[in-house]
Every structure is written in C-alpha cells, then in structure tokens.
PDB file of C-alpha atoms in Angstrom:
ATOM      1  CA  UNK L 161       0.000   0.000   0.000  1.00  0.00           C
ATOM      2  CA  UNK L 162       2.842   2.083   0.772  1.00  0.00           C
ATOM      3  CA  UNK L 163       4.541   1.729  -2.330  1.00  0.00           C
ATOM      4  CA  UNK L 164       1.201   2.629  -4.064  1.00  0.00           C
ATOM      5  CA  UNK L 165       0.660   5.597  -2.472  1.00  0.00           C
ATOM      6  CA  UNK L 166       4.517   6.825  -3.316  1.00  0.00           C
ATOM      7  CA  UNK L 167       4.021   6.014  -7.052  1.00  0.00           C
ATOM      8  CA  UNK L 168       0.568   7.449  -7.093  1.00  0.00           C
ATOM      9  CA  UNK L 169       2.476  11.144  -5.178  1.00  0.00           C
ATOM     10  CA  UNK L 170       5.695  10.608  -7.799  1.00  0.00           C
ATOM     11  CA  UNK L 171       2.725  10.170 -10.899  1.00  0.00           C
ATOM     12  CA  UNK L 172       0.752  13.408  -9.851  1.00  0.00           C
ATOM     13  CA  UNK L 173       4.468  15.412  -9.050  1.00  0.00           C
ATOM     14  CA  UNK L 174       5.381  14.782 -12.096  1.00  0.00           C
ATOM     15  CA  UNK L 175       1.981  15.522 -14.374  1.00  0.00           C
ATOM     16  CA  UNK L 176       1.725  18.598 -12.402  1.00  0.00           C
ATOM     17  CA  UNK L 177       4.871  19.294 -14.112  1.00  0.00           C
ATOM     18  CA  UNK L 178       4.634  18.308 -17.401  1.00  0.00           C
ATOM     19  CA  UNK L 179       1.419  20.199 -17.551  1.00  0.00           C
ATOM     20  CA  UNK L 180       2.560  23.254 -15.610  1.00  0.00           C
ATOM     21  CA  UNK L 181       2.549  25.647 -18.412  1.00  0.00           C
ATOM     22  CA  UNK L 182      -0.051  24.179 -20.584  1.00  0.00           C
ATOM     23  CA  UNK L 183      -3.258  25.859 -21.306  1.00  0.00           C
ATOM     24  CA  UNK L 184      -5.701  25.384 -23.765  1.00  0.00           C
ATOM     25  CA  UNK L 185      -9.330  26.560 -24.938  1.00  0.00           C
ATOM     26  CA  UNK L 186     -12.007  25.067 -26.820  1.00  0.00           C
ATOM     27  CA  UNK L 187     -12.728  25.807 -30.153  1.00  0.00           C
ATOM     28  CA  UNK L 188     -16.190  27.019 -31.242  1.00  0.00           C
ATOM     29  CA  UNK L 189     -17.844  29.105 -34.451  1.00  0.00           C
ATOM     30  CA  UNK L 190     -17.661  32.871 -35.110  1.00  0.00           C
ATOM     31  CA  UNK L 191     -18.807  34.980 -37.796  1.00  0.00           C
ATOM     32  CA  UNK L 192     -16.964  38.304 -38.501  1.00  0.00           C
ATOM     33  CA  UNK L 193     -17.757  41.370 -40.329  1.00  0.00           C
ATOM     34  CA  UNK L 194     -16.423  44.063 -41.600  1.00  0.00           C
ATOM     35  CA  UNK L 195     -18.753  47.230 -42.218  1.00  0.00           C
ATOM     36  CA  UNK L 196     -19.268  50.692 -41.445  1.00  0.00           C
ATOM     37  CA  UNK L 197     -21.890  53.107 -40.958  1.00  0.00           C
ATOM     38  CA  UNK L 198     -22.843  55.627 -43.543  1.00  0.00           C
ATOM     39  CA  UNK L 199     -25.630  58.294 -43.693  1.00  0.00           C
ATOM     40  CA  UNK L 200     -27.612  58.126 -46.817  1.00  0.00           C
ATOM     41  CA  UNK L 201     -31.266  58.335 -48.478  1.00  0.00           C
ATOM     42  CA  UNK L 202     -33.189  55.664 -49.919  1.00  0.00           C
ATOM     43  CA  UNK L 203     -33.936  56.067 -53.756  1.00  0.00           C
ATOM     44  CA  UNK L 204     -37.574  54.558 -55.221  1.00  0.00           C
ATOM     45  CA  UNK L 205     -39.308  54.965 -58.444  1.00  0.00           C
ATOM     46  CA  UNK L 206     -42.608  56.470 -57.507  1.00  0.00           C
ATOM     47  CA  UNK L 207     -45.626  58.260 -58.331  1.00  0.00           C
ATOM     48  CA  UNK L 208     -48.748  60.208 -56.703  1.00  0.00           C
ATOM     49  CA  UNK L 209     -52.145  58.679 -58.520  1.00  0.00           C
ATOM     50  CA  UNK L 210     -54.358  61.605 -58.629  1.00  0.00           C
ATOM     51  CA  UNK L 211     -56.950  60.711 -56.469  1.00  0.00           C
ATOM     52  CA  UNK L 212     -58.118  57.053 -55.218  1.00  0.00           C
ATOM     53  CA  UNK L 213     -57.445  54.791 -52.703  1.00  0.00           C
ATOM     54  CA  UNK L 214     -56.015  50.730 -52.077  1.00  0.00           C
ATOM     55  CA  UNK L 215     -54.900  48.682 -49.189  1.00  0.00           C
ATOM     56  CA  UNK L 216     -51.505  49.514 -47.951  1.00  0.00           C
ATOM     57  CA  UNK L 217     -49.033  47.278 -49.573  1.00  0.00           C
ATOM     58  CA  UNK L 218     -51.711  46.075 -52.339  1.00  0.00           C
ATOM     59  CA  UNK L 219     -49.465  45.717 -55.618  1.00  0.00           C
ATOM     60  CA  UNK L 220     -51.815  47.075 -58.664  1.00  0.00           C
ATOM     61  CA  UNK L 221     -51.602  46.225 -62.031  1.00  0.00           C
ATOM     62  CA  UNK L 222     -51.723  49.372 -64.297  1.00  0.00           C
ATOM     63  CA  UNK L 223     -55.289  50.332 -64.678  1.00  0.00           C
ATOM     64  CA  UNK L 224     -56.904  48.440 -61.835  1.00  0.00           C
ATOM     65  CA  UNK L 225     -59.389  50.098 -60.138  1.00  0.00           C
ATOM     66  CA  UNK L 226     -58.775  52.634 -56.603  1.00  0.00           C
ATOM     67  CA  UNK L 227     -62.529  53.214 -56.228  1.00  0.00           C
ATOM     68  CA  UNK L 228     -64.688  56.201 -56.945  1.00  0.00           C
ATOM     69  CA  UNK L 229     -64.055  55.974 -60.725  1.00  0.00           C
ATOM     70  CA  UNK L 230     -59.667  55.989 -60.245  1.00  0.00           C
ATOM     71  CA  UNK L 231     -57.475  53.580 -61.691  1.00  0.00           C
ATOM     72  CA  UNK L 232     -53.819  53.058 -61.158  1.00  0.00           C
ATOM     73  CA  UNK L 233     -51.665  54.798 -63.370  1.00  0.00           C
ATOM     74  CA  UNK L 234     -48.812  52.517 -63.387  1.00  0.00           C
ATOM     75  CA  UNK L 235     -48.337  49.028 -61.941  1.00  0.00           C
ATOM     76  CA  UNK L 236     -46.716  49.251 -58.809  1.00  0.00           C
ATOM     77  CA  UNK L 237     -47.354  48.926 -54.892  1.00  0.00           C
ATOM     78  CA  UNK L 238     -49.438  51.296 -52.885  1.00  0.00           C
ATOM     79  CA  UNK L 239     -48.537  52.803 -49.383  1.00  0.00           C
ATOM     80  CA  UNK L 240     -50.890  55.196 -48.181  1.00  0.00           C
ATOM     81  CA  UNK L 241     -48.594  58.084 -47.443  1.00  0.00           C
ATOM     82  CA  UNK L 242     -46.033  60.770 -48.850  1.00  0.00           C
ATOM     83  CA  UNK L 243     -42.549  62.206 -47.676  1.00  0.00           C
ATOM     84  CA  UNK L 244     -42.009  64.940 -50.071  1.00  0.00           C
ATOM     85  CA  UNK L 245     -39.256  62.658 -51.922  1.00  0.00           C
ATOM     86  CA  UNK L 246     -41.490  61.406 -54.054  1.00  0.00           C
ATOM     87  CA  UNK L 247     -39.593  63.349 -57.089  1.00  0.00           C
ATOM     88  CA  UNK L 248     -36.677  61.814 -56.977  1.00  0.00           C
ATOM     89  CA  UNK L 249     -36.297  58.791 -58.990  1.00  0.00           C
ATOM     90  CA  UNK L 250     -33.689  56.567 -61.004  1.00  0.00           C
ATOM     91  CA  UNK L 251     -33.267  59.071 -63.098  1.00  0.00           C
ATOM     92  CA  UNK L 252     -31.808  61.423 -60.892  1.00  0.00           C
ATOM     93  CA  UNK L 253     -28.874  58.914 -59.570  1.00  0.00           C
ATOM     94  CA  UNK L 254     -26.380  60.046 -62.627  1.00  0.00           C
ATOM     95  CA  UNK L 255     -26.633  63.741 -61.650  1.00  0.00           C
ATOM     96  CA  UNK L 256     -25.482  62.830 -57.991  1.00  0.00           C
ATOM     97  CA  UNK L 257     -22.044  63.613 -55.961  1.00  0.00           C
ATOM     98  CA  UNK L 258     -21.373  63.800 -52.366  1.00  0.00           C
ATOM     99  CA  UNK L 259     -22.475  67.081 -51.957  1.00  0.00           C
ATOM    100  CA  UNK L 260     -26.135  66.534 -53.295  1.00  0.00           C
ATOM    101  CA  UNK L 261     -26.249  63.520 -51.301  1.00  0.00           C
ATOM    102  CA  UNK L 262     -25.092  65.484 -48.050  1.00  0.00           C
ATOM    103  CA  UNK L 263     -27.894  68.374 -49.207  1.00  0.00           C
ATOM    104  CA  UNK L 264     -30.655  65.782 -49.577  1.00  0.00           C
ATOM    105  CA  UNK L 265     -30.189  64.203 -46.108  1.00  0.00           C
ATOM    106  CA  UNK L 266     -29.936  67.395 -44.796  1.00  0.00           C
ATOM    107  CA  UNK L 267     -33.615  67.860 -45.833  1.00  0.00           C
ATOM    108  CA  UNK L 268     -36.377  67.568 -43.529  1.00  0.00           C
ATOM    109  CA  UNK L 269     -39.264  64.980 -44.646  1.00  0.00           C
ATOM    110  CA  UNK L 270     -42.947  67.075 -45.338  1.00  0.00           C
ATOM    111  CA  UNK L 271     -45.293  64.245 -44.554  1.00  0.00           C
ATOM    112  CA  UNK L 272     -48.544  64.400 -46.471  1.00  0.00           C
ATOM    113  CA  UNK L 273     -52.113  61.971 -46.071  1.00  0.00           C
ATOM    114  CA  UNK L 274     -51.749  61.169 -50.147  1.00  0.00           C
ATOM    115  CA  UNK L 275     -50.707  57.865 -51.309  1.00  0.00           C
ATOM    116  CA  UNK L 276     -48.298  57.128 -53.701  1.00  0.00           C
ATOM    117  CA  UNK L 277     -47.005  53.612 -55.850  1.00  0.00           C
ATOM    118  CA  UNK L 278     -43.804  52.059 -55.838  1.00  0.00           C
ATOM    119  CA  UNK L 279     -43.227  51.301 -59.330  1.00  0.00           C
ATOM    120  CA  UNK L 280     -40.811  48.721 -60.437  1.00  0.00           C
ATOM    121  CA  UNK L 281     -38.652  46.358 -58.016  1.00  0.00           C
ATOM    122  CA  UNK L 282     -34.870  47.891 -57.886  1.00  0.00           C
ATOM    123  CA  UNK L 283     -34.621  50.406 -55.266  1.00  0.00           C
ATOM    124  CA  UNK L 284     -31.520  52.566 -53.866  1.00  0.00           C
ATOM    125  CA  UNK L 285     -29.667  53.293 -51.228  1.00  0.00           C
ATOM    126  CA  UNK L 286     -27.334  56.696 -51.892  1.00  0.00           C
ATOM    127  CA  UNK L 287     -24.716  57.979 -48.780  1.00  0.00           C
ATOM    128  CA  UNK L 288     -21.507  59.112 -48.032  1.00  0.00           C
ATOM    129  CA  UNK L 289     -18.302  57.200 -48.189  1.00  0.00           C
ATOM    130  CA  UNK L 290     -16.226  57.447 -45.207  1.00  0.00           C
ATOM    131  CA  UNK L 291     -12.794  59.626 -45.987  1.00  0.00           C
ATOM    132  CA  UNK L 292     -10.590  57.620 -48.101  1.00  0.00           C
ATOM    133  CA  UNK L 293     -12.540  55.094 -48.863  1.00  0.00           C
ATOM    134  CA  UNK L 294     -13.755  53.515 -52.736  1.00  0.00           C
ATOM    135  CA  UNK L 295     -16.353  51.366 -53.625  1.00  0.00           C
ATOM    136  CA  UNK L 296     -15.677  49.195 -56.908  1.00  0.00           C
ATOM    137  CA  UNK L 297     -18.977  49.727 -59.400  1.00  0.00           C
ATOM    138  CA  UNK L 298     -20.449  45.857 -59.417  1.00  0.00           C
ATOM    139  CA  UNK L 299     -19.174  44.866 -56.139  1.00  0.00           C
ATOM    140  CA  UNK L 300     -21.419  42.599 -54.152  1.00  0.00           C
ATOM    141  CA  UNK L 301     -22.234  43.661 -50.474  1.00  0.00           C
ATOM    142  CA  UNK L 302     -24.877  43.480 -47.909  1.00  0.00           C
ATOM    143  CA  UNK L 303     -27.032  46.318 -46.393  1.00  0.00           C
ATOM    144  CA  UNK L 304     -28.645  46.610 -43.316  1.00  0.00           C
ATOM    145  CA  UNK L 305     -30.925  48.933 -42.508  1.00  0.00           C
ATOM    146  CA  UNK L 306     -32.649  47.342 -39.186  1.00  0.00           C
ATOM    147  CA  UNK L 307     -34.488  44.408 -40.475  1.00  0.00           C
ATOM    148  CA  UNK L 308     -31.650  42.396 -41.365  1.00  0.00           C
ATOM    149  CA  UNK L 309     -29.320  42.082 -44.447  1.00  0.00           C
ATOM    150  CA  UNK L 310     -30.068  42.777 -47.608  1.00  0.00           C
ATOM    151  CA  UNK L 311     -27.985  41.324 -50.865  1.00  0.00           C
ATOM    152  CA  UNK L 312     -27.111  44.598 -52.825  1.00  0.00           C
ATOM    153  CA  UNK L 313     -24.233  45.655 -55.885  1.00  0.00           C
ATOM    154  CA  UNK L 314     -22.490  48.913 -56.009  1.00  0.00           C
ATOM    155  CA  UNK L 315     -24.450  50.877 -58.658  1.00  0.00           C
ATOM    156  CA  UNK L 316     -22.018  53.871 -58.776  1.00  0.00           C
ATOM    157  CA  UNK L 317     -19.329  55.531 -57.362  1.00  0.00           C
ATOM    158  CA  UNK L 318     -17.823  58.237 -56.714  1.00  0.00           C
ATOM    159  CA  UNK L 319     -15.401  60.966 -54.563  1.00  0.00           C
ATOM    160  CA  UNK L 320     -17.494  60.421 -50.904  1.00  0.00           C
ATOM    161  CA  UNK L 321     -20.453  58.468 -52.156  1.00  0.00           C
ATOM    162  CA  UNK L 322     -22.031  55.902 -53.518  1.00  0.00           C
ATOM    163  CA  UNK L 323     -24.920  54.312 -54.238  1.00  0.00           C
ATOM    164  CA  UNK L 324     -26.221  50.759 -53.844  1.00  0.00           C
ATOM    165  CA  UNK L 325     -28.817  48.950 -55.757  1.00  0.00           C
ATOM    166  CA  UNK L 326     -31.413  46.044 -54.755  1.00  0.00           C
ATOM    167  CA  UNK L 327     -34.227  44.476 -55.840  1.00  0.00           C
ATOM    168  CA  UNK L 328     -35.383  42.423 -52.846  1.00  0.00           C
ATOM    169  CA  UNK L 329     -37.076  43.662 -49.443  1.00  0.00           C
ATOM    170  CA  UNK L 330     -38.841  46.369 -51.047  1.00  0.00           C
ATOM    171  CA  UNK L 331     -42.003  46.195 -49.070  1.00  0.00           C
ATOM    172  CA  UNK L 332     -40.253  46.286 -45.756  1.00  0.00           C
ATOM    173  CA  UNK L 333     -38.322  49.518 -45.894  1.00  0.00           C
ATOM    174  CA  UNK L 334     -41.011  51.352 -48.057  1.00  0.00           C
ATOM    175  CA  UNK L 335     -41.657  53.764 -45.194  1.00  0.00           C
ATOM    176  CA  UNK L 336     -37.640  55.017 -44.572  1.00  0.00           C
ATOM    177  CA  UNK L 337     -35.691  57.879 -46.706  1.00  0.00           C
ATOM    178  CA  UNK L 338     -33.064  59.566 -44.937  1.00  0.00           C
ATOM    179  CA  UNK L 339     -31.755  56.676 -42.714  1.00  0.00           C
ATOM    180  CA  UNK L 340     -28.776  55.238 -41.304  1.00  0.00           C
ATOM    181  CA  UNK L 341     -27.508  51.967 -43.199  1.00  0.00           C
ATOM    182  CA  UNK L 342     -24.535  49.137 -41.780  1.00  0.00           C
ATOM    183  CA  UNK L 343     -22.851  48.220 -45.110  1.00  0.00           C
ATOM    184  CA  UNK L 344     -20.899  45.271 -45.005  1.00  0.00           C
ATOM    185  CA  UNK L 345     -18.095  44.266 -47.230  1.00  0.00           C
ATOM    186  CA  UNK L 346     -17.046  40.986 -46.076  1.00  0.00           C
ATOM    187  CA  UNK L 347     -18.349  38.510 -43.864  1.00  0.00           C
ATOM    188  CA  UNK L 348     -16.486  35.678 -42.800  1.00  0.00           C
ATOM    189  CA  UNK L 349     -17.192  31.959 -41.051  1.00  0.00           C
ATOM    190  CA  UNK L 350     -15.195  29.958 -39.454  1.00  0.00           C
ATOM    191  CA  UNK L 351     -13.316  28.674 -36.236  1.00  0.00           C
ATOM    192  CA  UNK L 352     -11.989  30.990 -33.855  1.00  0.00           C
ATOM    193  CA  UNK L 353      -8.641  30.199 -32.212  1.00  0.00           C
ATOM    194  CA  UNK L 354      -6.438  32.737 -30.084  1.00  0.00           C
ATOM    195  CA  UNK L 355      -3.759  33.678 -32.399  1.00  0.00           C
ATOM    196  CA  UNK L 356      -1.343  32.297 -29.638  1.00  0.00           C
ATOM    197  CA  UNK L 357      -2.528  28.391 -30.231  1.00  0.00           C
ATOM    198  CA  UNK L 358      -0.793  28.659 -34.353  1.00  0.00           C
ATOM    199  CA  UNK L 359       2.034  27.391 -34.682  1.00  0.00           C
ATOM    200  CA  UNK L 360       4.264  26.903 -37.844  1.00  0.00           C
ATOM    201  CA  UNK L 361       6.833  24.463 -39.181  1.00  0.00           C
ATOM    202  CA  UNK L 362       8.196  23.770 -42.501  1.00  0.00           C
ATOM    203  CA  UNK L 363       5.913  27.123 -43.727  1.00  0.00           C
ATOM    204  CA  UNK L 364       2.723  24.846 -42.905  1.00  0.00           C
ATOM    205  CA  UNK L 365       0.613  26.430 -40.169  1.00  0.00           C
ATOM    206  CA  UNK L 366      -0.573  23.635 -37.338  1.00  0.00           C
ATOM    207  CA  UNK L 367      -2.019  23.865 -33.814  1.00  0.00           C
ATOM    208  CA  UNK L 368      -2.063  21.383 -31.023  1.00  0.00           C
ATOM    209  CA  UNK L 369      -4.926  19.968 -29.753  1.00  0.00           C
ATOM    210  CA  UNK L 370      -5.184  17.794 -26.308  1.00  0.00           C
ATOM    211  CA  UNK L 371      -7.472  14.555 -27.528  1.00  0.00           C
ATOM    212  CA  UNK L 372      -7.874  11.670 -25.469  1.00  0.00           C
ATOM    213  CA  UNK L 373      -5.467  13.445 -22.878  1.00  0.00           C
ATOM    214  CA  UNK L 374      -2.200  13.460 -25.306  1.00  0.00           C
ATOM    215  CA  UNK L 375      -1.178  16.109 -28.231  1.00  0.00           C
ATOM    216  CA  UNK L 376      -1.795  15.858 -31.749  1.00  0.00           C
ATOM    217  CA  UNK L 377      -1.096  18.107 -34.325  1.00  0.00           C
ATOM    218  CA  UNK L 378      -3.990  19.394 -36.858  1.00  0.00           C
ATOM    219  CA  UNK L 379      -3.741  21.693 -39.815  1.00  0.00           C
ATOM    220  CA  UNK L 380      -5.000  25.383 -39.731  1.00  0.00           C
ATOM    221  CA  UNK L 381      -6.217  26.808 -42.770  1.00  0.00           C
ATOM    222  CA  UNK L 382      -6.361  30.461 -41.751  1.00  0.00           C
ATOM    223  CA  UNK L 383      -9.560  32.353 -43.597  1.00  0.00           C
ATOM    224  CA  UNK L 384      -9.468  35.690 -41.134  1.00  0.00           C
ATOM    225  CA  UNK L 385      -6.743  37.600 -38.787  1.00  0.00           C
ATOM    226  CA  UNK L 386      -8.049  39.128 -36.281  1.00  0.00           C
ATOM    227  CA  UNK L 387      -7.121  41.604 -32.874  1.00  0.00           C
ATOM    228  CA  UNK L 388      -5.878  38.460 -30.804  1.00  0.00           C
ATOM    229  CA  UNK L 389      -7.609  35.667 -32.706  1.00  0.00           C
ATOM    230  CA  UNK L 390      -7.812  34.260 -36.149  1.00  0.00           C
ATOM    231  CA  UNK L 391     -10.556  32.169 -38.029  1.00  0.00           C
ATOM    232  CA  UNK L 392      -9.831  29.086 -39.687  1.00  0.00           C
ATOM    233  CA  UNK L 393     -11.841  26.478 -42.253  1.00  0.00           C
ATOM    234  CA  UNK L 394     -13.415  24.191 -40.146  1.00  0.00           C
ATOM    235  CA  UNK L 395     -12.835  20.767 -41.419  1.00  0.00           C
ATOM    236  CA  UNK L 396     -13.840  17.552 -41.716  1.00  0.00           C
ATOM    237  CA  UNK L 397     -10.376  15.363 -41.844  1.00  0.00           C
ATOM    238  CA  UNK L 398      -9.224  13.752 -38.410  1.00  0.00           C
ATOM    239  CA  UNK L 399      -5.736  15.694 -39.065  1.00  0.00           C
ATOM    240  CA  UNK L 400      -7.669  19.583 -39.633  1.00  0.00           C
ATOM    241  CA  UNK L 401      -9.153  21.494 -37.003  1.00  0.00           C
ATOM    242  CA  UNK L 402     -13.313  20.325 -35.853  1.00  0.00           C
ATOM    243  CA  UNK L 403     -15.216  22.598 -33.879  1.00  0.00           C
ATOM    244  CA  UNK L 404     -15.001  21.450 -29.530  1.00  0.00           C
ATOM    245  CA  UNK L 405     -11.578  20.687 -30.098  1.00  0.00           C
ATOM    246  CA  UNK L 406      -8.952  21.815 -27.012  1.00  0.00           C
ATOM    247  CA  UNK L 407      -5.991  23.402 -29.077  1.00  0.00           C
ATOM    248  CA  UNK L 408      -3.317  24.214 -26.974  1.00  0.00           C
ATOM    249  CA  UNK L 409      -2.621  28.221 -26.287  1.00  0.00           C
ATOM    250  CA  UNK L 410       0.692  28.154 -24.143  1.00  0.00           C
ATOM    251  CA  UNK L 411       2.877  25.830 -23.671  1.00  0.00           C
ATOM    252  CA  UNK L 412       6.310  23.768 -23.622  1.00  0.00           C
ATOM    253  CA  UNK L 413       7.985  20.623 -24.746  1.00  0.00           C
ATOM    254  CA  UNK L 414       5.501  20.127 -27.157  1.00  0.00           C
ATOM    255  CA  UNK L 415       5.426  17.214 -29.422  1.00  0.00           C
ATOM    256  CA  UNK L 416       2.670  14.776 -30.917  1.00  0.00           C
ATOM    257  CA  UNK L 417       1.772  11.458 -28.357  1.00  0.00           C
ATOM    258  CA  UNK L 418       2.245  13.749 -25.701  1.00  0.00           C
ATOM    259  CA  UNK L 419       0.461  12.660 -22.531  1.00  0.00           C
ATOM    260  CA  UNK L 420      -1.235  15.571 -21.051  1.00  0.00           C
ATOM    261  CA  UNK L 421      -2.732  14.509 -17.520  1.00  0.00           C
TER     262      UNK L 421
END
C-alpha cells in the first residue's frame, strides 16, 4: 500500500509538471464582419395617382381600379402616405455627388395623407463614403438597414459616395428615406482560435490539440486575422481542425503522443 501511495504522489508530481505551463481553450464558431456606418437616403421609383385609394401594400396592375371611378396609373405597390421625396427617382442617380447627397439628407421629410405607388422592383440606397474610402462599381455587399441584411451591388461611385442597388425587401423599408444603413463588405465563417494556439513548421501552419489526454497536431487553414484571434476552415479530416476541439494556447515541450494529464 505504501509503495502505491509513493508512485501514485511521484505520478501526480510529475503531471503537475509536465502540464505546468499548458493551457488550452475550446474551439467554437464565429462569424466576422467588416462594415461601417454611412448616412444616406433611400432612392424609389414612384408616383402620386391623382386621387383614389387601395390597401396599404396592395401591388396594382396598371389600370386596376382605386374606387370612386380611379385607376392606377402605373403598376406598382401602394402605401398610403407621402414624404415629399417622391420626385426623386432613377433618373436622378447620374446627376449625384457627395455634396447633393449630403444636401438631400440634410432635408427635412414634409409628410402628407396622399398615397403614392412604388413602381418597379430595384430600389436605392445613396450615402456618403467614409474619408478615403472607394467602392468598386459591381461589387457585391450586404445592407442593413434594421431588419436584417439585404444582398445589394455597387451601382455607382464616386469621390465620398455611392450608391447601392437592390431588388429584394422592397415592401419592408417602403416607409424610410433619410436613414442610417450598416454596409458590409465581407463577412467571414469559421473557427476561432487565439492567435497564440498557431504554430508553424516547414511554412505549414498547425495547432495542437489535447485529444484523449495526449497532443496531436492538426492543420490550420487560416480564412481571417483578427485583434488576438484568427478564423480558420473548419474541417472535416481527423488531421484539420473540428469545432469542440482543445488546441493548446501556451505551452512547452511540445510534441505529438504527448500525454497531457
């Protein structure tokens, strides 16, 4: 019993040891974004019927009735109130630079009881570009504007401003103009690891994970750096990184088999 207990003492001594400056964390999945805030005013094609009513949100087909002897003048959707932007149009996106963009949401809105019809499906989105920054014409981004994202291209650019294009989630933000939009240029998945747990060897990046208490060494494919942490491709090989695996942040002596008690 004696000679248990000693082995038992001289087992834990020297675990406590090996494992002294060993730490690890558990990887799990993180999404990251990167986006800024811009100031802008929301573009439709629209028109004031002269006189008539429909349901809010009704879409019309052009000549369909809006009682009391009115028809629609145009196909389109029908909201039951007007901002005094109801001028501004498509057409007017060419003739636009930063400054007319800053002037229009400058303006105050003039609400009015008249209803008006969203003609067509594309809508826009025109603000100001932070100070130094370009937006490619074509390039694919997301907009939010509250009620989650929304896929959009870059219609045009120019010096501080640009102006986005959709045709989806019309319906939703029918009742905004001058608003406050998160743009987002890239949007990345993956699994985050503190930047202390890569390693490198031979130019091939590796971290250490502690399965069934020893090391082993797994590939990481590194998609993201970020402030302290980086994301990597999850994968699905025993030898890549899985999401819930302990990778090793700190450490010493390290080297694959390793018991780690």
């Amino acid at each position: 019993m004696l000679f248990l207990a000693l082995a038992a003492y001289l087992a834990a001594g020297l675990g406590g040891r090996l494992n002294r400056n060993i730490r690890w964390e558990r990887v799990s999945e993180r999404s990251v974004e990167r986006f800024f805030l811009a100031e802008g005013i929301i573009i439709r094609n629209e028109i004031i019927p002269e006189g008539g009513q429909a349901p809010e949100g009704k879409r019309l087909g052009a000549g369909d009735s809006m009682g009391e002897g009115f028809f629609a003048p145009a196909s389109g959707i029908y909201f039951g109130s007007c901002d005094g932007f109801e001028h501004l149009s498509e057409e007017d996106i060419p003739l636009l630079d930063a400054e007319a963009v800053s002037r229009l949401c400058d303006l105050e809105a003039a609400p009015r009881a008249e209803g008006r019809l969203i003609t067509g499906n594309d809508w826009y989105f025109a603000f100001l570009l932070p100070r130094y920054m370009e937006l490619q014409k074509g390039a694919a981004l997301s907009l939010d504007l509250g009620s989650g994202e929304i896929p959009c291209l870059v219609h045009s650019s120019g010096e501080g401003f640009a102006v986005l294009s959709m045709d989806t989630q019309l319906e939703l933000h029918a009742s905004l103009r001058i608003c406050e939009g998160k743009i987002i240029r890239e949007k990345f998945s993956g699994l985050a690891l503190p930047s202390s747990a890569i390693r490198e060897a031979g130019g091939e990046k590796f971290v250490w994970t502690v399965t069934a208490g020893r090391l082993e060494k797994k590939k990481a494919d590194i998609i993201f750096f970020g402030e302290g942490f980086v994301l990597v491709s999850p994968g699905i090989g025993a030898d890549q990184v899985r999401e819930g695996d302990k990778v090793v942040t700190a450490g010493e002596d390290l080297y694959e088999g390793k018991i780690i008690i």
